[in-house]
Amino acid sequence: MKPINELRIAIANDHAGYEMKTAIVEYLKSKSPLALKDFGSHSPESVDYPDYAHPMALAIENGEFDFGISICGTGNGISMVLNKHQGIRAGLCWSEEIAELVRLHNDANILSLPGRFISIEQALRMIDVFFSTDFEGGRHQRRIDKIPVC
Ligand code: RB5
């Protein structure tokens, strides 16, 4: 894993993830990533998470960004959208151990967070783990190679 200041990171959320997203963006800015793009939404006003998730997924798939972070209320809806994209592996995480395993075993390229069910402090701890853990490869590479449907 490259250091965070060499990574291009994207972030997307809905209204239920807006507050957490704002705190995460501030935290990431303090780490000086190579690039940081906020795909929105940009207020607590009610929105539809696919409108923000699809553009971020496409930008990661086409190589504009190395990793993404996604946040909705449970983390599930936005993950469902992202994982429709064949080049995306979005992992829903709620603990540091799962954030570590989703990199070690699943080579996740998006950390998906349940904004209504974890604290901002917990989210930031998971971000630290996610962005400092390498994929293990080996048998896990064989398994992720079998994920795409076409
Ligand atoms: C919004 O109320 C909520 O349904 C959404 O953020 C998310 O949890 C959906 O999976």
PDB file of N, CA and C and ligand atoms in Angstrom, residues 14-16 49 72-74 76-77 116, ligand 1:
ATOM      1  N   ASP A  14     -24.811   9.812   0.866  1.00  0.00           N
ATOM      2  CA  ASP A  14     -26.140  10.414   0.765  1.00  0.00           C
ATOM      3  C   ASP A  14     -26.355  11.299   1.994  1.00  0.00           C
ATOM      4  N   HIS A  15     -27.587  11.744   2.188  1.00  0.00           N
ATOM      5  CA  HIS A  15     -27.877  12.646   3.319  1.00  0.00           C
ATOM      6  C   HIS A  15     -27.528  12.001   4.660  1.00  0.00           C
ATOM      7  N   ALA A  16     -27.723  10.677   4.770  1.00  0.00           N
ATOM      8  CA  ALA A  16     -27.446   9.997   6.044  1.00  0.00           C
ATOM      9  C   ALA A  16     -25.945   9.880   6.314  1.00  0.00           C
ATOM     10  N   TYR A  49     -28.967   7.772  -3.080  1.00  0.00           N
ATOM     11  CA  TYR A  49     -27.531   7.416  -3.091  1.00  0.00           C
ATOM     12  C   TYR A  49     -27.000   6.925  -4.453  1.00  0.00           C
ATOM     13  N   CYS A  72     -23.648   5.708   3.584  1.00  0.00           N
ATOM     14  CA  CYS A  72     -25.079   6.003   3.656  1.00  0.00           C
ATOM     15  C   CYS A  72     -25.533   5.603   5.055  1.00  0.00           C
ATOM     16  N   GLY A  73     -26.812   5.519   5.293  1.00  0.00           N
ATOM     17  CA  GLY A  73     -27.275   5.251   6.654  1.00  0.00           C
ATOM     18  C   GLY A  73     -26.758   3.938   7.198  1.00  0.00           C
ATOM     19  N   THR A  74     -27.027   2.865   6.478  1.00  0.00           N
ATOM     20  CA  THR A  74     -26.542   1.548   6.904  1.00  0.00           C
ATOM     21  C   THR A  74     -25.258   1.144   6.199  1.00  0.00           C
ATOM     22  N   ASN A  76     -25.385  -0.129   3.362  1.00  0.00           N
ATOM     23  CA  ASN A  76     -25.796  -1.205   2.457  1.00  0.00           C
ATOM     24  C   ASN A  76     -26.248  -0.708   1.086  1.00  0.00           C
ATOM     25  N   GLY A  77     -27.147   0.256   1.054  1.00  0.00           N
ATOM     26  CA  GLY A  77     -27.674   0.707  -0.230  1.00  0.00           C
ATOM     27  C   GLY A  77     -26.570   1.186  -1.151  1.00  0.00           C
ATOM     28  N   ARG A 116     -25.084   5.954  10.153  1.00  0.00           N
ATOM     29  CA  ARG A 116     -26.009   6.091  11.280  1.00  0.00           C
ATOM     30  C   ARG A 116     -25.725   5.103  12.408  1.00  0.00           C
TER      31      ARG A 116
HETATM   32  C1  RB5 B   1     -31.724   6.852   3.923  1.00  0.00           C
HETATM   33  O1  RB5 B   1     -32.778   7.075   4.768  1.00  0.00           O
HETATM   34  C2  RB5 B   1     -31.239   5.408   4.021  1.00  0.00           C
HETATM   35  O2  RB5 B   1     -32.212   4.531   3.565  1.00  0.00           O
HETATM   36  C3  RB5 B   1     -29.962   5.232   3.263  1.00  0.00           C
HETATM   37  O3  RB5 B   1     -29.007   6.122   3.738  1.00  0.00           O
HETATM   38  C4  RB5 B   1     -29.297   3.885   3.354  1.00  0.00           C
HETATM   39  O4  RB5 B   1     -29.206   3.440   4.672  1.00  0.00           O
HETATM   40  C5  RB5 B   1     -29.797   2.849   2.445  1.00  0.00           C
HETATM   41  O5  RB5 B   1     -29.284   1.734   2.382  1.00  0.00           O
END
